[in-house]
Short mmCIF file of C-alpha atoms in Angstrom, two decimals:
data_model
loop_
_atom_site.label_atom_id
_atom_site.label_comp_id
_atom_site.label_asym_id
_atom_site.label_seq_id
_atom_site.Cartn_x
_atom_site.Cartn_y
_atom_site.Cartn_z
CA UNK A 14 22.16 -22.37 4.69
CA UNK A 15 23.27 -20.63 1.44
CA UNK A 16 19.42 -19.60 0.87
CA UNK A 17 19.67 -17.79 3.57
CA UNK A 18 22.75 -16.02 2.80
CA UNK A 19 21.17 -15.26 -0.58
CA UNK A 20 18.58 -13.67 1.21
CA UNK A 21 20.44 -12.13 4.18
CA UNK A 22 22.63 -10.73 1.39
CA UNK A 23 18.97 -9.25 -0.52
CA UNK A 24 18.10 -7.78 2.37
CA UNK A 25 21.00 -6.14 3.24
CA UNK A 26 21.46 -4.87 0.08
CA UNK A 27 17.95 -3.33 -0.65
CA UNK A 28 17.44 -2.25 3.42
CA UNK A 29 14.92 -4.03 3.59
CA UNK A 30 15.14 -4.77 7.31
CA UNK A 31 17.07 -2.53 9.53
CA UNK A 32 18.69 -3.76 13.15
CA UNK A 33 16.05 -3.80 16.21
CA UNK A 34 12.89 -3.46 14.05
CA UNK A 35 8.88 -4.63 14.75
CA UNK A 36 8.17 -6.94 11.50
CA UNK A 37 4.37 -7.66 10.83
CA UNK A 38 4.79 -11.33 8.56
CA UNK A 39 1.48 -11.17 6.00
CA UNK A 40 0.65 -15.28 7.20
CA UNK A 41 -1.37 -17.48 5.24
CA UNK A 42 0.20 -20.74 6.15
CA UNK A 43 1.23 -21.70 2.82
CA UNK A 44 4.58 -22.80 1.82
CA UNK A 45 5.57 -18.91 0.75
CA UNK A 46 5.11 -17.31 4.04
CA UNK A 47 5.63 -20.32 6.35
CA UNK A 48 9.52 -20.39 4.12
CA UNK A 49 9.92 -16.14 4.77
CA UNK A 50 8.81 -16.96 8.98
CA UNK A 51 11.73 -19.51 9.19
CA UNK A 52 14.26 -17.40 7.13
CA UNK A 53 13.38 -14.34 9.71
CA UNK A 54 13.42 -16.60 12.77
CA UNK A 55 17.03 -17.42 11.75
CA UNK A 56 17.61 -14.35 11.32
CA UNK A 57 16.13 -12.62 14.58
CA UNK A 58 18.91 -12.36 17.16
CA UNK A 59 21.03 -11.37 14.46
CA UNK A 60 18.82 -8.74 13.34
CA UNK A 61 17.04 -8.15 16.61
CA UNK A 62 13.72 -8.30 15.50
CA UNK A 63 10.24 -8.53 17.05
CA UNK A 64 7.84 -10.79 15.08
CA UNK A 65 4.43 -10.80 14.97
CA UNK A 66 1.86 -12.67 12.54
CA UNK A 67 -1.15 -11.28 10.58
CA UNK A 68 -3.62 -13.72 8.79
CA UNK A 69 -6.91 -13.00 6.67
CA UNK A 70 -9.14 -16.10 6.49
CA UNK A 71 -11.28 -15.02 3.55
CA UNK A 72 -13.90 -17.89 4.50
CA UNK A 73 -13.86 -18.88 0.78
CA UNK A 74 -13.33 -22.45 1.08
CA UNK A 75 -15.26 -23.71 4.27
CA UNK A 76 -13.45 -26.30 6.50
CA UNK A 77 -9.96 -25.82 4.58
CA UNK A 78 -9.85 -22.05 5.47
CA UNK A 79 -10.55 -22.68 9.01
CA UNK A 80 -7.76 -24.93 8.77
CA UNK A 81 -5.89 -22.88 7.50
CA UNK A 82 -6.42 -20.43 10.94
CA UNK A 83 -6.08 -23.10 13.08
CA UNK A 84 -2.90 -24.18 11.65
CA UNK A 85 -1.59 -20.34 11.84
CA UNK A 86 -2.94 -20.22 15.44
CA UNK A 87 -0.51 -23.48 16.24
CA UNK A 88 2.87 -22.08 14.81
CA UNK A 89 2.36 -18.86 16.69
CA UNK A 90 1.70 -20.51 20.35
CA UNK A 91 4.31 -23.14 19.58
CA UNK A 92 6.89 -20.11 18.78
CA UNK A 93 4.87 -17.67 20.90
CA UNK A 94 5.01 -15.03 18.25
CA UNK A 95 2.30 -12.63 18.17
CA UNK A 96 -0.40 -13.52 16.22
CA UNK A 97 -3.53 -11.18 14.80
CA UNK A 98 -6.52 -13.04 12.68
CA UNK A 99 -9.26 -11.39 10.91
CA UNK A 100 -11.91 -13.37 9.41
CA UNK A 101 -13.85 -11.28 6.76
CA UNK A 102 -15.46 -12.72 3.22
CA UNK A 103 -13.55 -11.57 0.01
CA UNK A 104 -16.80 -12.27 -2.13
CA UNK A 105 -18.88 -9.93 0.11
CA UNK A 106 -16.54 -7.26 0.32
CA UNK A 107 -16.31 -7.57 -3.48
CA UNK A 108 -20.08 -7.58 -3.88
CA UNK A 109 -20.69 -4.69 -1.56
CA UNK A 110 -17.82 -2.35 -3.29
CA UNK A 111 -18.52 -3.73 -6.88
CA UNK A 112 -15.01 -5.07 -7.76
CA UNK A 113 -14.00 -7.99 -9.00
CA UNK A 114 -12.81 -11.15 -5.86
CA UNK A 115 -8.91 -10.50 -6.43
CA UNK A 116 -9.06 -6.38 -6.00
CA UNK A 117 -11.26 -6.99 -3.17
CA UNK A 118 -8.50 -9.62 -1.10
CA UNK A 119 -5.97 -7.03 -1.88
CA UNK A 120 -7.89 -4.48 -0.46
CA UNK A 121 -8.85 -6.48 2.37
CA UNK A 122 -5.48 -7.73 3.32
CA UNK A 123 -3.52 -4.37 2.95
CA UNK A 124 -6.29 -2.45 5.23
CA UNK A 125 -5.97 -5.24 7.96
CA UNK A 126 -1.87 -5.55 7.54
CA UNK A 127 -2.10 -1.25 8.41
CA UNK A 128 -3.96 -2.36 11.26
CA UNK A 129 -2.34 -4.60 12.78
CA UNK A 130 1.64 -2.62 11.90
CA UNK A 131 -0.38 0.14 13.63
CA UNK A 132 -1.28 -1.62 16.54
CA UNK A 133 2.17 -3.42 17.04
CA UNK A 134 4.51 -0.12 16.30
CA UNK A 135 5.72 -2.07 13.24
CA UNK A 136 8.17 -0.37 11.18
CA UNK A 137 7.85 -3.36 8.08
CA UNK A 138 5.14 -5.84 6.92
CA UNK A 139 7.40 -8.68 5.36
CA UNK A 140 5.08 -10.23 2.32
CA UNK A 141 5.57 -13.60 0.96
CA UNK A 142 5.94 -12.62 -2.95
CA UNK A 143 8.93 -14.53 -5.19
CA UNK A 144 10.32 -14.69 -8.30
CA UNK A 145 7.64 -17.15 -9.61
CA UNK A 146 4.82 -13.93 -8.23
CA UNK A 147 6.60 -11.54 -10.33
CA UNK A 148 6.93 -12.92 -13.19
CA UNK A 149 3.15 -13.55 -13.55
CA UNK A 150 2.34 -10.28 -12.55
CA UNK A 151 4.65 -9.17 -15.69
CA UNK A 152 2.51 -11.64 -17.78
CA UNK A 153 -0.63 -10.57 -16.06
CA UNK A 154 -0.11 -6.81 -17.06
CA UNK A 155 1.50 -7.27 -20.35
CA UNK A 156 -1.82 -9.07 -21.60
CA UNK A 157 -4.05 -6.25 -19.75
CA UNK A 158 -2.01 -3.42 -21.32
CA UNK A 159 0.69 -1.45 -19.45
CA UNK A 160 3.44 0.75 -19.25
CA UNK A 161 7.17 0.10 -19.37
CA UNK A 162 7.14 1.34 -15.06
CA UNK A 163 4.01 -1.33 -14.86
CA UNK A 164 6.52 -3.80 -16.01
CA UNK A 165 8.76 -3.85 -14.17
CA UNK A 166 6.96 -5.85 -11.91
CA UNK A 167 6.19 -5.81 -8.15
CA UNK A 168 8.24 -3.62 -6.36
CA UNK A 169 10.62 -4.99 -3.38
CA UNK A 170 9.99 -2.25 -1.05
CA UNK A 171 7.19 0.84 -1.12
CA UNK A 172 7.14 2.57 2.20
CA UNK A 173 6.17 0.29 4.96
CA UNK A 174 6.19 -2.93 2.93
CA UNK A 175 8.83 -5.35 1.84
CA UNK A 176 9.34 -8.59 -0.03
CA UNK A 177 12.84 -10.11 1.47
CA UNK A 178 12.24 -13.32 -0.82
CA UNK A 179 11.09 -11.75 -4.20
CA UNK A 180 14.88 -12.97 -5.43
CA UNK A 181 13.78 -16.80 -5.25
CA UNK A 182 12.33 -18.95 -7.34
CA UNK A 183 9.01 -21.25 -6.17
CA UNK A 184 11.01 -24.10 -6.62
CA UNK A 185 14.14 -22.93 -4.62
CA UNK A 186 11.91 -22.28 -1.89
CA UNK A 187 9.90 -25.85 -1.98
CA UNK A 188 12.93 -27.76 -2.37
CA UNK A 189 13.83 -25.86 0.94
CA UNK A 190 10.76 -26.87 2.22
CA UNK A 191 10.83 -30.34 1.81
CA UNK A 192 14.35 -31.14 2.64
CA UNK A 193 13.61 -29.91 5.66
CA UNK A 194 10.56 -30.99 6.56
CA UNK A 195 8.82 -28.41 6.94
CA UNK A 196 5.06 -28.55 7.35
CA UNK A 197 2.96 -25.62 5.41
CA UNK A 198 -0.63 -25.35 4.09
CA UNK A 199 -1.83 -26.23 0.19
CA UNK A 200 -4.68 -23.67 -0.87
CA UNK A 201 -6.85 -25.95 -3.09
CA UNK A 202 -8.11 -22.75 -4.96
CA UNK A 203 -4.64 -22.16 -6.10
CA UNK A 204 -5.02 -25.20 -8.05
CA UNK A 205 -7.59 -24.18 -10.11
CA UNK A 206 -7.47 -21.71 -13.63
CA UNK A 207 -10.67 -20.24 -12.04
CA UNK A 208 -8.62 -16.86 -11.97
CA UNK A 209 -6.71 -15.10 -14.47
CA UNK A 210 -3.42 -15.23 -12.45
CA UNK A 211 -4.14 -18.73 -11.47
CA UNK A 212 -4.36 -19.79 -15.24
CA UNK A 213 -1.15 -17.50 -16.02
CA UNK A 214 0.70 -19.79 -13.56
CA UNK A 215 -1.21 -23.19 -14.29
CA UNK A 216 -1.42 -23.11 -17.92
CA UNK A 217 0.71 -20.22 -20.04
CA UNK A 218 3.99 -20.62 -18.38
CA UNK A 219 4.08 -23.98 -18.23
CA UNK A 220 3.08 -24.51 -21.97
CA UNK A 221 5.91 -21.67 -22.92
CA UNK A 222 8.65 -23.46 -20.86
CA UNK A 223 7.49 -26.85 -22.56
CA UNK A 224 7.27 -25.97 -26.12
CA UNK A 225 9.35 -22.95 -26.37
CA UNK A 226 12.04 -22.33 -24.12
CA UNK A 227 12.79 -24.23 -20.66
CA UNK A 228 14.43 -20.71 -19.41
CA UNK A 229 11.47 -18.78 -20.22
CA UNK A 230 10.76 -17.77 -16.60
CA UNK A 231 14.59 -16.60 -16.36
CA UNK A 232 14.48 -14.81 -19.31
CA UNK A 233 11.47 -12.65 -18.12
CA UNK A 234 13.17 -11.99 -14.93
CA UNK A 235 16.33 -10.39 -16.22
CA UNK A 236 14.04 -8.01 -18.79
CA UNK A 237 12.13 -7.03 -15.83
CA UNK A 238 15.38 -6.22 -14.37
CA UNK A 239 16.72 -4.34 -17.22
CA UNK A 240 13.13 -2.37 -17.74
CA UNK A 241 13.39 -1.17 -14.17
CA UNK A 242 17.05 0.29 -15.39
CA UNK A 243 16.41 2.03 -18.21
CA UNK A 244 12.99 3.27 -16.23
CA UNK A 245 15.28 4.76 -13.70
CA UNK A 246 17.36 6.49 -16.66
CA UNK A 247 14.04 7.75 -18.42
CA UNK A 248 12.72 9.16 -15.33
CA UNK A 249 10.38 12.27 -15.91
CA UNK A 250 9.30 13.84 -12.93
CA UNK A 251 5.90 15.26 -12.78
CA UNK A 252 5.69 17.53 -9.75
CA UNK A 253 8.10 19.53 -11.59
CA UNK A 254 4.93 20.22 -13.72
CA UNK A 255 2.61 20.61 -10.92
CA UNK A 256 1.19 24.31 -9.58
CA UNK A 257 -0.58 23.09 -6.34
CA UNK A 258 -2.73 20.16 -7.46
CA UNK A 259 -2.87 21.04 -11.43
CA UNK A 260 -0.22 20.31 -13.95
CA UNK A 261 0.89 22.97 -16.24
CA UNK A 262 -0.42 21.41 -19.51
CA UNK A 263 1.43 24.25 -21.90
CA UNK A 264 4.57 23.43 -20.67
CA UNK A 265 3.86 19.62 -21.36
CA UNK A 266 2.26 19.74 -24.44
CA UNK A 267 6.21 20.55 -25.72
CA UNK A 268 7.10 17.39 -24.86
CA UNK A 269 7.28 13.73 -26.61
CA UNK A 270 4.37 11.68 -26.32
CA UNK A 271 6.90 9.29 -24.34
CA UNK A 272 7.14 11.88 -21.57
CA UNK A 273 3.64 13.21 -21.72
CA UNK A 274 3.05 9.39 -20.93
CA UNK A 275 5.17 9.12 -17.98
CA UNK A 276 3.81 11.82 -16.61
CA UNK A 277 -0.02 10.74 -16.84
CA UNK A 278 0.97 7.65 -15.32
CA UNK A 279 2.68 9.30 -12.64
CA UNK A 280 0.35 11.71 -12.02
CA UNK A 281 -2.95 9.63 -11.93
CA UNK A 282 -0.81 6.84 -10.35
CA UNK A 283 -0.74 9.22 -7.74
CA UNK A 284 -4.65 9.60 -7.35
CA UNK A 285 -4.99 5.32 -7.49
CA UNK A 286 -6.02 5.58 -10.92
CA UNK A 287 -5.21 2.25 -12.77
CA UNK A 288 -3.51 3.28 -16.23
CA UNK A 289 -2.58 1.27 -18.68
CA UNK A 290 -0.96 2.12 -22.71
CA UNK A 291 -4.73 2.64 -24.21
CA UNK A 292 -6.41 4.84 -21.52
CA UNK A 293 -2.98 7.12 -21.55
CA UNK A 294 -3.24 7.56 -25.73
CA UNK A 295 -6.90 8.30 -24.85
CA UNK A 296 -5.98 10.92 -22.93
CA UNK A 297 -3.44 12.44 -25.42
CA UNK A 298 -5.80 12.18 -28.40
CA UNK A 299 -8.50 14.11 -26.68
CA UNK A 300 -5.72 16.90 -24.97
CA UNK A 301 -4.36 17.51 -28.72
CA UNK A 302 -8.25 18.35 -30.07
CA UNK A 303 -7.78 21.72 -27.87
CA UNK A 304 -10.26 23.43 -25.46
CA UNK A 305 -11.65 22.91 -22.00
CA UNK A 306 -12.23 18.90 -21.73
CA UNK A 307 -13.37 16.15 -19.41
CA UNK A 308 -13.14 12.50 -19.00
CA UNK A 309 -14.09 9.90 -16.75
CA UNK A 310 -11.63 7.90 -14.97
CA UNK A 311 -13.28 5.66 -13.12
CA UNK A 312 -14.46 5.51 -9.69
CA UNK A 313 -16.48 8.73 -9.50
CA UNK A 314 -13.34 10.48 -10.63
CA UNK A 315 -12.48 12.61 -13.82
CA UNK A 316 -9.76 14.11 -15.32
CA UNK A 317 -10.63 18.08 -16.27
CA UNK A 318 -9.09 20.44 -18.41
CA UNK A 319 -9.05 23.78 -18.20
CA UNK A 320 -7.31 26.52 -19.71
CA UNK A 321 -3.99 25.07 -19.50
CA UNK A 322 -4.64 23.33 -16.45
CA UNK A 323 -4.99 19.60 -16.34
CA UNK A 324 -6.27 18.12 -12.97
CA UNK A 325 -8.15 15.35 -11.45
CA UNK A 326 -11.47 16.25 -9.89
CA UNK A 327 -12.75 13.42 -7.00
CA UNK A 328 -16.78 13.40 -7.01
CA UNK A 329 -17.30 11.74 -3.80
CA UNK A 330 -20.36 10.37 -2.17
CA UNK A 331 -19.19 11.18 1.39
CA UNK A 332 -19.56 14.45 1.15
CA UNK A 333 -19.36 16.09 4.35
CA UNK A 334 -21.33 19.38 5.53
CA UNK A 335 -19.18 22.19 6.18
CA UNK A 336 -20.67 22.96 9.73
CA UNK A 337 -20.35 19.28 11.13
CA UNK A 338 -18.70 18.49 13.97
CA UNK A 339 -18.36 15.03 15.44
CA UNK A 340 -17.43 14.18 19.34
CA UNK A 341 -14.69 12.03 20.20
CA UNK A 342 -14.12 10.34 23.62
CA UNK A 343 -10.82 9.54 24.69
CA UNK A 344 -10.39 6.56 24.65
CA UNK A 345 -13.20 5.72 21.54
CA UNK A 346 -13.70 6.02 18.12
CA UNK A 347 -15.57 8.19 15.93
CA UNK A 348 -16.97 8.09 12.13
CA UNK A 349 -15.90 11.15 10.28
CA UNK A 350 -17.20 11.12 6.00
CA UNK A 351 -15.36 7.58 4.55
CA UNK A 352 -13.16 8.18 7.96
CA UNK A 353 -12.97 6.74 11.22
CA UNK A 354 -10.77 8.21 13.90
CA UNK A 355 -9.77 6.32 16.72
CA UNK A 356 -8.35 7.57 20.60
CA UNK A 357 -6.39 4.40 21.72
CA UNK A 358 -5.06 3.71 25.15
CA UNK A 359 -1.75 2.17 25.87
CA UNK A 360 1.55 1.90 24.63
CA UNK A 361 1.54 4.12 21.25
CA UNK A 362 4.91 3.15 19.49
CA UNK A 363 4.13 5.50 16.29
CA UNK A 364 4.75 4.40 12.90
CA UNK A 365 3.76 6.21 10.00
CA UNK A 366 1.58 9.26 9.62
CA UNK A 367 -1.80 7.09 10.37
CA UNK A 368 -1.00 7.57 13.63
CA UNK A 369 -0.20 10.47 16.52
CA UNK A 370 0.70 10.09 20.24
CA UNK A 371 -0.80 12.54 21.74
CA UNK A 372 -0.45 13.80 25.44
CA UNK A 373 -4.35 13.98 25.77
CA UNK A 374 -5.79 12.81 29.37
CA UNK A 375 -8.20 10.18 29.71
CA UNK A 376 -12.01 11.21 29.72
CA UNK A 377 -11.06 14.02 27.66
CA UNK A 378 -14.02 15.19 24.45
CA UNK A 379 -12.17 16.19 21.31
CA UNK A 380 -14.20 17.29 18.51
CA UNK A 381 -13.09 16.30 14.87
CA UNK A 382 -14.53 18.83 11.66
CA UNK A 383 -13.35 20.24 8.09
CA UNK A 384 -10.95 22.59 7.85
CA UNK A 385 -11.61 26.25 8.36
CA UNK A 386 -10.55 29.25 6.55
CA UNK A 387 -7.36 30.80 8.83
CA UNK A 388 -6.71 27.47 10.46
CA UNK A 389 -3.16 27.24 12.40
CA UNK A 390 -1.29 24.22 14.18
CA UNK A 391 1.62 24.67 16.33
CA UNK A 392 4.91 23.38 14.84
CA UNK A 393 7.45 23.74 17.24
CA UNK A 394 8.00 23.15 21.08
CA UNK A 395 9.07 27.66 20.97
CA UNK A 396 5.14 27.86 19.50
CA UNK A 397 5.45 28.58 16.05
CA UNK A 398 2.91 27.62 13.72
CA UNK A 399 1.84 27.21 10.03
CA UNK A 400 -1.32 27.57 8.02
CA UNK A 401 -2.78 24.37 7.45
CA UNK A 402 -3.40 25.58 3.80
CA UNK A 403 0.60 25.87 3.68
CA UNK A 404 1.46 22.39 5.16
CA UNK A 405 -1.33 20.74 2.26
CA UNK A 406 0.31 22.30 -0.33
CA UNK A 407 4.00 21.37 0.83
CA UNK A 408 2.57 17.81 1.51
CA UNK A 409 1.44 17.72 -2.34
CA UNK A 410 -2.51 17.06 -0.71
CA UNK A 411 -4.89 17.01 -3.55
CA UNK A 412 -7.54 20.29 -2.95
CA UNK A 413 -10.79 17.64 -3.32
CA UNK A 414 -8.81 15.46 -0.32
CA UNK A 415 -8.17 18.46 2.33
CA UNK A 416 -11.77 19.23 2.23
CA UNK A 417 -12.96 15.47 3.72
CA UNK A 418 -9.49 15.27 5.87
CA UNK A 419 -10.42 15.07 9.78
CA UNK A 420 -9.03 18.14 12.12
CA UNK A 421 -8.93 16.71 15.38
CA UNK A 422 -9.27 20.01 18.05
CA UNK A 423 -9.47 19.67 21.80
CA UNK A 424 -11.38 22.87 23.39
CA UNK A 425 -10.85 24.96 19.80
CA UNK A 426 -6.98 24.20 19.32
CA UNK A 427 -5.85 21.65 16.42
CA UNK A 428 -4.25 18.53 17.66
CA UNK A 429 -4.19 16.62 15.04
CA UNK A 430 -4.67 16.70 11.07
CA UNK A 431 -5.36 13.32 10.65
CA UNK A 432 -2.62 11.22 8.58
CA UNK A 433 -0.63 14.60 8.24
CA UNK A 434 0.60 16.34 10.91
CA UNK A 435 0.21 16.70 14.92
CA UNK A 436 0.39 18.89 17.09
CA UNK A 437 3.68 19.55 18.53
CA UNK A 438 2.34 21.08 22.00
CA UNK A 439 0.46 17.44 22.13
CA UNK A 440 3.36 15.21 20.73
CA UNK A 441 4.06 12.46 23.44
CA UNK A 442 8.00 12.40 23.25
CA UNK A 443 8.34 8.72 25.31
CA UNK A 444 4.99 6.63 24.43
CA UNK A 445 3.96 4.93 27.50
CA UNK A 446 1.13 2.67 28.59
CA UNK A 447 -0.59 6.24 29.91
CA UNK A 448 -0.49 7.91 26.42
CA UNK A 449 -3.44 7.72 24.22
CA UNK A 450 -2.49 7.27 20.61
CA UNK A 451 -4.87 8.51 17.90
CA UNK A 452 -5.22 7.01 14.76
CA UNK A 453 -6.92 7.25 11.03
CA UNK A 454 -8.42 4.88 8.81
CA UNK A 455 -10.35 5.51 5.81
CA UNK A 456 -13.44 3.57 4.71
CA UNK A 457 -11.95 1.48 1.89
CA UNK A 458 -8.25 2.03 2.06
CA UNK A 459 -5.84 -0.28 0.37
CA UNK A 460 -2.45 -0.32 -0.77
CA UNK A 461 -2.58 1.00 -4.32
CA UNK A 462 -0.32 -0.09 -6.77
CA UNK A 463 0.64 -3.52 -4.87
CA UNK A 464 -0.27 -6.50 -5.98
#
C-alpha cells in the first residue's frame, strides 16, 4: 500500500484528479495501464470517480492484438466499467497521411481518447506513462535535437490529460504487479529494437547502466527535474510580442539569441510545428540577413516575414469556398473543409470547448458556413453580443484558422462557433437526455506536443 500513497500523494499534489470526476483510462492491457486501473479502483470511493476504458487495437500484430481486445473486453465486464474499443490500422493511417508508424498511433490514439472523454463527459484521460517513459523520451529528443523546454520531458498534466504514475519507475510498478498477481498483457513488438524508442529502452540504457553508471536512469530524472526549474525561471513569454497573429520582430530582434529562441519555440509550438535547436538557428540566421523572407516549415506551412512582422502562414488543401453552406440535421453529422460537425442526442455532460449543449429541438436544419464580415453571437442571457472578429482575437485564433472554423446558425442566428464559443440564448443550463449536444472534430486532429 505505500505505492499507492506515493501516488495518492502525486496526485494530490499536482491536481491531477479532483473529487467526483469522469476519468477516461487510455487501456492497452499491458502491465502500465492494467497497474494505473487498479491504483484508481482503490482509489474510487475515495475520490468518487466514474471510470471508463478506452482501447486502440492497431491490428499490427494479428491474433496477439485481438487478444489483446479480448482481454480488455474481460476486465471491463468483470468490473463492469465502461469500456470503448476502436480498431483502426496504425500502418494505414501512416501510409495515407505520409508519417512515419509512431506519429501516426499518437495521432490515432489522442483523436479516439477526445472521442470517447467527449462522449462520456470526462473531465481527465488518465495515461499510463512512468518514469522509465520519460526518461527515454529525454534520450529520444536529446539525440533528435531539442530545446532545454523539450527536455524536460513529458509533461504530467496539459489540459484534459494526466499521467498519475509518471513518478514510478517500470520496475516499481512490475514488482507491484507480480506480488500481487496481477494478470496484464506482454506486447511482443515492444520487444523488438525495430523502433527508435524501442532500441533507446532495449539497448542504450541498458548498456549505460552496465558499463557506466548503475544510477544512470536516476540521474536523468533529477536533471529533467531541475531543467523544468530553471525553464520556469527563464520563462519568456511570447504573446507579449504578439499584435493579433504576428509577432513584433523589431522589438525581438533586441533580444539574446536565448530569448529569440524561446520565443520561436513557443510561438511555432503553438501552430504544431515540431522545433528542435537546428531549425530555430535556421530561423535566426536567415531573420539577421534583413528584408522580407520566407521559409518552409513543414506541412504546407511557412514562416513569412514581412516588414517587421514575423508570422506563420497555413497553405491548406481544404480550402473552403466562401459562399458554401452545408445542412445539418439534428440529430446527424455533417462534413465541413478538414471538419466534421456532429448534432448528438442524449445526455450532453460538456467538457471542453469541442463540445456545446445546445437547446435545439429535434428535427431541427441548422446550416454550418465561414464566417461573414459583421458577424455577432449573443453573449449573455440580457442579449449582449460581440463581434466574432473580437472573440478570435481575444481567443489568440490564428487569421488562416478563423477562415476554415465552422459557424453553426439555425434560421440566420449563430449558435455555435465551433470549438470556441456558443451561443448563450442556446446554452442548455441542466444537460438532459432531451438536449442535443453538438460537437467538432477536425480531420486529423491529435494531441500535439504529447508523446
Amino acid at each position: 500500500m505505500e505505492l499507492i500513497k506515493k501516488i495518492r500523494a502525486f496526485i494530490l499534489k499536482n491536481r491531477l484528479i479532483e473529487e467526483g470526476e469522469r476519468v477516461v483510462i487510455g487501456f492497452s492491457g499491458g502491465p502500465d495501464s492494467v497497474f494505473l486501473l487498479e491504483v484508481l479502483l482503490k482509489l474510487r470511493e475515495e475520490f468518487s470517480l466514474e471510470l471508463s476504458l478506452a482501447h486502440i487495437n492497431h491490428l499490427l500484430r494479428g491474433e496477439e492484438s485481438d487478444g489483446d481486445e479480448t482481454f480488455v473486453r474481460c476486465v471491463a465486464k468483470r468490473l463492469n466499467i465502461p469500456c470503448f474499443v476502436r480498431r483502426q490500422s496504425m500502418q494505414e493511417y501512416a501510409k495515407a497521411h505520409r508519417i512515419g508508424e509512431e506519429e501516426a498511433g499518437r495521432e490515432i490514439r489522442y483523436t479516439f481518447f477526445n472521442e470517447v472523454a467527449e462522449e462520456t463527459g470526462a473531465d481527465k484521460v488518465a495515461l499510463a506513462h512512468n518514469l522509465d517513459d520519460e526518461i527515454e523520451t529525454f534520450m529520444f529528443r536529446l539525440m533528435r535535437g531539442t530545446s532545454l523546454k523539450g527536455l524536460e520531458g513529458i509533461p504530467v498534466r496539459r489540459e484534459r490529460y494526466v499521467r498519475p504514475i509518471l513518478n514510478l519507475y517500470k520496475g516499481e510498478i512490475m514488482e507491484y504487479m507480480h506480488k500481487n498477481n496481477i494478470e496484464y498483457r506482454i506486447d511482443s513488438s515492444n520487444l523488438k529494437a525495430d523502433y527508435t524508442r524501442n532500441s533507446i529502452r532495449l539497448d542504450l540504457i541498458p548498456e549505460i547502466e552496465e558499463k557506466y553508471n548503475r544510477n544512470f536512469k536516476e540521474k536523468i530524472a533529477n536533471l529533467m527535474e531541475e531543467i523544468g526549474e530553471v525553464n520556469s525561471i527563464l520563462k519568456v513569454d511570447y504573446k507579449r510580442f504578439l499584435r493579433e497573429d504576428a509577432l513584433e520582430w523589431q522589438e525581438i530582434e533586441v533580444l539574446t539569441d536565448y530569448e529569440k529562441r524561446k520565443i520561436l519555440n513557443s510561438y511555432l509550438t503553438h501552430y504544431g510545428v515540431e522545433v528542435s535547436r537546428k531549425k530555430l538557428d535556421s530561423i535566426l540566421a536567415v531573420m539577421k540577413s534583413g528584408g522580407s523572407k520566407e521559409l518552409s516549415l513543414g506541412k504546407k506551412m511557412k514562416l513569412k516575414k514581412e516588414y517587421n512582422k514575423l508570422y506563420v502562414s497555413v497553405d491548406s488543401e481544404n480550402c473552403i469556398d466562401d459562399n458554401l453552406q452545408v445542412e445539418l440535421k439534428v440529430p446527424g453529422e455533417a462534413r465541413f473543409g478538414r471538419y466534421r460537425v456532429r448534432a448528438v442526442a442524449g445526455s450532453c455532460s460538456v467538457s471542453g470547448r469541442e463540445s456545446f449543449a445546445a437547446d435545439i429541438p429535434p428535427g431541427s436544419v441548422l446550416k454550418i458556413r465561414r464566417r461573414q464580415p459583421g458577424d455577432r453571437i449573443t453573449i449573455s442571457d440580457k442579449g449582449a453580443t460581440k463581434k466574432l472578429k473580437d472573440i478570435f482575437i481575444n481567443n489568440k485564433i490564428p487569421k488562416e484558422a478563423r477562415e476554415e472554423i465552422p459557424i453553426v446558425t439555425l434560421e440566420e442566428e449563430i449558435v455555435w462557433i465551433a470549438g470556441v464559443r456558443g451561443n448563450e440564448r442556446y446554452r442548455v443550463r441542466k444537460p438532459d437526455e432531451n438536449s442535443i449536444k453538438l460537437i467538432v472534430e477536425e480531420g486529423n486532429f491529435s494531441e500535439r506536443g504529447e508523446e
